[in-house]
mmCIF file with all atom_site columns, C-alpha atoms in Angstrom:
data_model
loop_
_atom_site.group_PDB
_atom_site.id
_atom_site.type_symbol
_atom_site.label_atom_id
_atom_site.label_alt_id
_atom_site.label_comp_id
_atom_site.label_asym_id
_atom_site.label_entity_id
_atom_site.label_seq_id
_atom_site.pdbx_PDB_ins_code
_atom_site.Cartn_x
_atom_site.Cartn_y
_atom_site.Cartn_z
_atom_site.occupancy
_atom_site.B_iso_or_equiv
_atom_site.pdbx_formal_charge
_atom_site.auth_seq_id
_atom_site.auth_comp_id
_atom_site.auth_asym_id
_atom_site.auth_atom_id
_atom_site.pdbx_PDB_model_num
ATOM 1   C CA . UNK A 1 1   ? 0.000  0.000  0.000   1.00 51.00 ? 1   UNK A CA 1
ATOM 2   C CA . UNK A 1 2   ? 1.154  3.448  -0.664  1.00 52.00 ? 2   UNK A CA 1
ATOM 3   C CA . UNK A 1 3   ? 1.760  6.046  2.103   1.00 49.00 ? 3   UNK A CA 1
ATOM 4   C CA . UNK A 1 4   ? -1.534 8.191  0.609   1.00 54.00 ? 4   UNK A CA 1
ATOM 5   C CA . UNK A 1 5   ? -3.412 5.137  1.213   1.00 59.00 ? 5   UNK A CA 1
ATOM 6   C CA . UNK A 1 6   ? -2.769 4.485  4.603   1.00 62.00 ? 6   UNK A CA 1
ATOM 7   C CA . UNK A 1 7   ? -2.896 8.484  5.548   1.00 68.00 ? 7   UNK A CA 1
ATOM 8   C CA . UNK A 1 8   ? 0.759  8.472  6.922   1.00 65.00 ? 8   UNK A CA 1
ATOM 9   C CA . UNK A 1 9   ? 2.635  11.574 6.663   1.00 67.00 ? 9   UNK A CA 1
ATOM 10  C CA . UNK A 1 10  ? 5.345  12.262 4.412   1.00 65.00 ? 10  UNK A CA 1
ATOM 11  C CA . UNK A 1 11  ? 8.821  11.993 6.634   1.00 63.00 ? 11  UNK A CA 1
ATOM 12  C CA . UNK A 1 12  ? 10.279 15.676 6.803   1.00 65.00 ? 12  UNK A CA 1
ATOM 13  C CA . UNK A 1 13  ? 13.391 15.908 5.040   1.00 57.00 ? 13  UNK A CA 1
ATOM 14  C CA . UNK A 1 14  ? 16.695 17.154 6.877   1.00 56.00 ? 14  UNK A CA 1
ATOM 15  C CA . UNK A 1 15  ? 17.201 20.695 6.411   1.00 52.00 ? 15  UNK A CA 1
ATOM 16  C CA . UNK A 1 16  ? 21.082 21.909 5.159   1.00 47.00 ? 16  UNK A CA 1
ATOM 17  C CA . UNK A 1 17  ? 22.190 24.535 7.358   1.00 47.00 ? 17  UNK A CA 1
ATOM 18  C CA . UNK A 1 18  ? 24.034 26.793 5.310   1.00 46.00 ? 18  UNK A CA 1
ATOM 19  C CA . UNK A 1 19  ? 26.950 28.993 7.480   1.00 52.00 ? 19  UNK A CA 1
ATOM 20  C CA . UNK A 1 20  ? 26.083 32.292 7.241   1.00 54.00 ? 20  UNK A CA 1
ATOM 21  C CA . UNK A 1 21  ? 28.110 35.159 5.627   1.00 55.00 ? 21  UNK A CA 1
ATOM 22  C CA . UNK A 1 22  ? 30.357 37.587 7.623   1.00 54.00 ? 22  UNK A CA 1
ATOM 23  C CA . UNK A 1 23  ? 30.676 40.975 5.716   1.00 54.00 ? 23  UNK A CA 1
ATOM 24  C CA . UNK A 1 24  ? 32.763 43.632 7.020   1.00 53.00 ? 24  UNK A CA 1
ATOM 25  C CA . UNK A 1 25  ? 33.160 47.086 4.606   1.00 53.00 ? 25  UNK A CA 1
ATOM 26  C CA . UNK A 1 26  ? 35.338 49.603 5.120   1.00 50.00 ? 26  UNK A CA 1
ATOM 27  C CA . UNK A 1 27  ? 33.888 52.888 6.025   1.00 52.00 ? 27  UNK A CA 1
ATOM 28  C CA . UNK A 1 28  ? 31.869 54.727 3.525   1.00 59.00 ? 28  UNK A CA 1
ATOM 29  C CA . UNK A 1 29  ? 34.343 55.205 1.407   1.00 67.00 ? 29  UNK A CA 1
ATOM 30  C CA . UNK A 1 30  ? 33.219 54.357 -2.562  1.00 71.00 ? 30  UNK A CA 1
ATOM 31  C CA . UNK A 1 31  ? 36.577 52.574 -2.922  1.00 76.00 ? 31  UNK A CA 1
ATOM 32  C CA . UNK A 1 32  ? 36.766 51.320 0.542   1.00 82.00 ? 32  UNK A CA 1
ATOM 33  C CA . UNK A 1 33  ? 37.638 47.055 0.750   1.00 86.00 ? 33  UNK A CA 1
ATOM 34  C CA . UNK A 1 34  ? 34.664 44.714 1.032   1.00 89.00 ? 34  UNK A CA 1
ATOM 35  C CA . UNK A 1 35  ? 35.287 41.694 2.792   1.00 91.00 ? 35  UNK A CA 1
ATOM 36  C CA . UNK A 1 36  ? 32.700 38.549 2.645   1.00 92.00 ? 36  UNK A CA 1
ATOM 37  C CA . UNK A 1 37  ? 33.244 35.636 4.384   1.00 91.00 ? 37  UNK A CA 1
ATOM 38  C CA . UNK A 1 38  ? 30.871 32.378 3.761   1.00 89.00 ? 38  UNK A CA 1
ATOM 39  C CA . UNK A 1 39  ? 32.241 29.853 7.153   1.00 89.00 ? 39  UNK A CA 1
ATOM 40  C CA . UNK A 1 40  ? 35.893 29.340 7.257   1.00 92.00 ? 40  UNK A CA 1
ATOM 41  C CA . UNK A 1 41  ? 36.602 28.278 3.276   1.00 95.00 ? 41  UNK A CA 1
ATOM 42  C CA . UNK A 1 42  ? 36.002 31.175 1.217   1.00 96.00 ? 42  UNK A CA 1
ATOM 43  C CA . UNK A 1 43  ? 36.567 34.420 1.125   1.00 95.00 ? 43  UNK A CA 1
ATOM 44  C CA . UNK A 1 44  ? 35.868 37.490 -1.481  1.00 95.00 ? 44  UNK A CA 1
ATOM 45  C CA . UNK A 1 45  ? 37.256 40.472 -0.996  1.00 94.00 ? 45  UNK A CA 1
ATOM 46  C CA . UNK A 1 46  ? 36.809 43.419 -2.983  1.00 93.00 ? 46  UNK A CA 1
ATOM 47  C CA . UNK A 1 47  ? 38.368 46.644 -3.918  1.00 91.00 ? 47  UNK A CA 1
ATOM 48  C CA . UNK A 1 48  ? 41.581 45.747 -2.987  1.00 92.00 ? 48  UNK A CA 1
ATOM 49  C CA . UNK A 1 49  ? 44.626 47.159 -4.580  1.00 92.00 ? 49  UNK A CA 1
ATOM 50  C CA . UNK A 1 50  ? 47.181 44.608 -5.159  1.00 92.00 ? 50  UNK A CA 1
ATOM 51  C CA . UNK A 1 51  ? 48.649 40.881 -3.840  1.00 94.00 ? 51  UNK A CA 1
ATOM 52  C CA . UNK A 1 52  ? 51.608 41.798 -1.136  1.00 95.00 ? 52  UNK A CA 1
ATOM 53  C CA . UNK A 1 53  ? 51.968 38.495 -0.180  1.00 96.00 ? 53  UNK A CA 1
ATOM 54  C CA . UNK A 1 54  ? 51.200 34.709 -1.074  1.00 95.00 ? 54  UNK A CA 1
ATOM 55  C CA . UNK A 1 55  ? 51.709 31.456 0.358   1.00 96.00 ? 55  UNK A CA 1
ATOM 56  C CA . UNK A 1 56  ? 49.600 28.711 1.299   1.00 97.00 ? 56  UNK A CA 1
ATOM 57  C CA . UNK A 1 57  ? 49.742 29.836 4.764   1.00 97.00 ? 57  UNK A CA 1
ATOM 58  C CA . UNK A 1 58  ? 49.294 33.592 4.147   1.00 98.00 ? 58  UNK A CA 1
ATOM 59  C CA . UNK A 1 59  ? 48.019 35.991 1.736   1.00 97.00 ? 59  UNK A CA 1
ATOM 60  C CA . UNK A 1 60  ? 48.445 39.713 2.108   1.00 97.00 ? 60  UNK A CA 1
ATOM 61  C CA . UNK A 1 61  ? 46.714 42.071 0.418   1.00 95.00 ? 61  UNK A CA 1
ATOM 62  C CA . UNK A 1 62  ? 46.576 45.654 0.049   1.00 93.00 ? 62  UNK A CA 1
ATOM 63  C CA . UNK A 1 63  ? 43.237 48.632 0.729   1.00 91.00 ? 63  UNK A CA 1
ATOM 64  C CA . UNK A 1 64  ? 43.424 52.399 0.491   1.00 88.00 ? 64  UNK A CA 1
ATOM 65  C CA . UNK A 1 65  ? 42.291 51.543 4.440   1.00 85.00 ? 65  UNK A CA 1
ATOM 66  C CA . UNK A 1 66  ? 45.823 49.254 5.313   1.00 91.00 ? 66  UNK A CA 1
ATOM 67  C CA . UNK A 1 67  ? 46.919 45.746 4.872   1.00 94.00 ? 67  UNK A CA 1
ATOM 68  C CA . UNK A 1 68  ? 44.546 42.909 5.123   1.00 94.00 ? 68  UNK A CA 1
ATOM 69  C CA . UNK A 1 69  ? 45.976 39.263 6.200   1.00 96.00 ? 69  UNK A CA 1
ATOM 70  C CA . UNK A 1 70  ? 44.722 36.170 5.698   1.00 96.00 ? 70  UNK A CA 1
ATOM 71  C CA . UNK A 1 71  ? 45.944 33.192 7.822   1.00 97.00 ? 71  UNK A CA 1
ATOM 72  C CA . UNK A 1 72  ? 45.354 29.573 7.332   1.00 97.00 ? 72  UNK A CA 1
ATOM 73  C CA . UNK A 1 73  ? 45.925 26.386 5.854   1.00 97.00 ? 73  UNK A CA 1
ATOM 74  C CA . UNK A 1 74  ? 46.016 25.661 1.775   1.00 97.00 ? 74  UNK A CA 1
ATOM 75  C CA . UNK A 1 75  ? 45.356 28.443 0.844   1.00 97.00 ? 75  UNK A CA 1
ATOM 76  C CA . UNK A 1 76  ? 44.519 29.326 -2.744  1.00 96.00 ? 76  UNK A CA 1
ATOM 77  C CA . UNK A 1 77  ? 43.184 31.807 -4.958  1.00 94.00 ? 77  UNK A CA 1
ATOM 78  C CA . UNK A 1 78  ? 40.384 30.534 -6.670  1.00 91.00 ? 78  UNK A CA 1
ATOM 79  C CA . UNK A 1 79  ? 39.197 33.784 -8.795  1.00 89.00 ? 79  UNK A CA 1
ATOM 80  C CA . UNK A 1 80  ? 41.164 37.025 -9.440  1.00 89.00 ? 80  UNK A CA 1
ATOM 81  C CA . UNK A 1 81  ? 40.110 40.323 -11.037 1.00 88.00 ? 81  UNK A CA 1
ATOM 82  C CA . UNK A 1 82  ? 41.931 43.572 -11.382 1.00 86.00 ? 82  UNK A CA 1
ATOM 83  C CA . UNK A 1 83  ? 39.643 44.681 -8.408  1.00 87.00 ? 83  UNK A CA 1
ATOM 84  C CA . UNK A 1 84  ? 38.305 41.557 -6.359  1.00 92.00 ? 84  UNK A CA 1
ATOM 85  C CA . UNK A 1 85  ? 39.158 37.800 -5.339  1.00 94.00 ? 85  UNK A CA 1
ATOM 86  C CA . UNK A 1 86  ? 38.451 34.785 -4.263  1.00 95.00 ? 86  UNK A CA 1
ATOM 87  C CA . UNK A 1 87  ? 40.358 33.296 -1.471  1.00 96.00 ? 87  UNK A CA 1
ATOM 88  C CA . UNK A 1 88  ? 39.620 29.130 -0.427  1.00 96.00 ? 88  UNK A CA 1
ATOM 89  C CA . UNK A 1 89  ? 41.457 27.079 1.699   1.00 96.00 ? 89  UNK A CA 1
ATOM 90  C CA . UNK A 1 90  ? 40.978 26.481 5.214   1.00 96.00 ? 90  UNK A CA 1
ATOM 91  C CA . UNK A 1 91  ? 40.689 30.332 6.429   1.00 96.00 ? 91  UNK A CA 1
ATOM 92  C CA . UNK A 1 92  ? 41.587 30.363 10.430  1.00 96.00 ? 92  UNK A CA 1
ATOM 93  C CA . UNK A 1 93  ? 42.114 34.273 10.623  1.00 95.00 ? 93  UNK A CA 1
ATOM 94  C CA . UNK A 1 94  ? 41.398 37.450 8.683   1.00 94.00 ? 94  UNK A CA 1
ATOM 95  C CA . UNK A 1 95  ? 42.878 40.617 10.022  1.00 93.00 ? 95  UNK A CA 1
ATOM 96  C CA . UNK A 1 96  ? 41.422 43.947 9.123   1.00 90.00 ? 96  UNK A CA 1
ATOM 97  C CA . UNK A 1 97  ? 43.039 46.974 8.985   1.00 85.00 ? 97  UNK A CA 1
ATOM 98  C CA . UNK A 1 98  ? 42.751 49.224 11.826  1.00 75.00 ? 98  UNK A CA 1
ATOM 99  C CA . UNK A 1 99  ? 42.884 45.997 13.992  1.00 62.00 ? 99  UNK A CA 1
ATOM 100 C CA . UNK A 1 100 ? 39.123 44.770 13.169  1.00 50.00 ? 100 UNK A CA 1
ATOM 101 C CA . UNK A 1 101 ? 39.415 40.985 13.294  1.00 51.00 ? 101 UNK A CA 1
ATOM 102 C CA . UNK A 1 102 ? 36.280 39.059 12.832  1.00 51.00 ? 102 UNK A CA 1
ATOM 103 C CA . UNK A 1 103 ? 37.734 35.575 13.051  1.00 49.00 ? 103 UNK A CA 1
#
């Protein structure tokens, strides 16, 4: 017999929990960095001004604000524009400049 038949309810299926997404924007500035964080694998960050550093522990970036650092493990770059990127890997820190740190 079929579950209609037999008036049984349909089991509920398991919800996904997606993480949510950390943004943190720099002032009010129109060409102020945009950082977006979705859990602790990917990050985009926009308007930033050029690659200081990069290793698969570290990448370094520059903002008209400062510096801002990204710490973790295997890093990589997954998508780069002349104004934005993609960072993946497993992200353990991100340090903002003027010493915002939302990790």
């Amino acid at each position: 017999m079929s579950r209609r038949r037999m008036n049984m309810p349909r089991p509920e299926k398991p919800r996904r929990s997606v993480p949510p997404a950390m943004e943190w924007k720099g002032g009010t500035n129109p060409g102020a960095a945009r950082v977006t964080a979705v859990g602790n694998r990917r990050l985009l960050v926009e308007n930033h001004t050029g690659v200081v550093e990069f290793t698969e522990a570290c990448i370094r970036l520059s903002s008209k604000n400062g510096p801002i650092t990204v710490e973790g493990s295997g890093l990589t770059l997954a998508d780069m524009r002349r104004r934005q990127l993609i960072v993946c890997g497993n992200i353990s820190r991100v340090t903002l400049p003027g010493g915002g740190d939302p990790s």
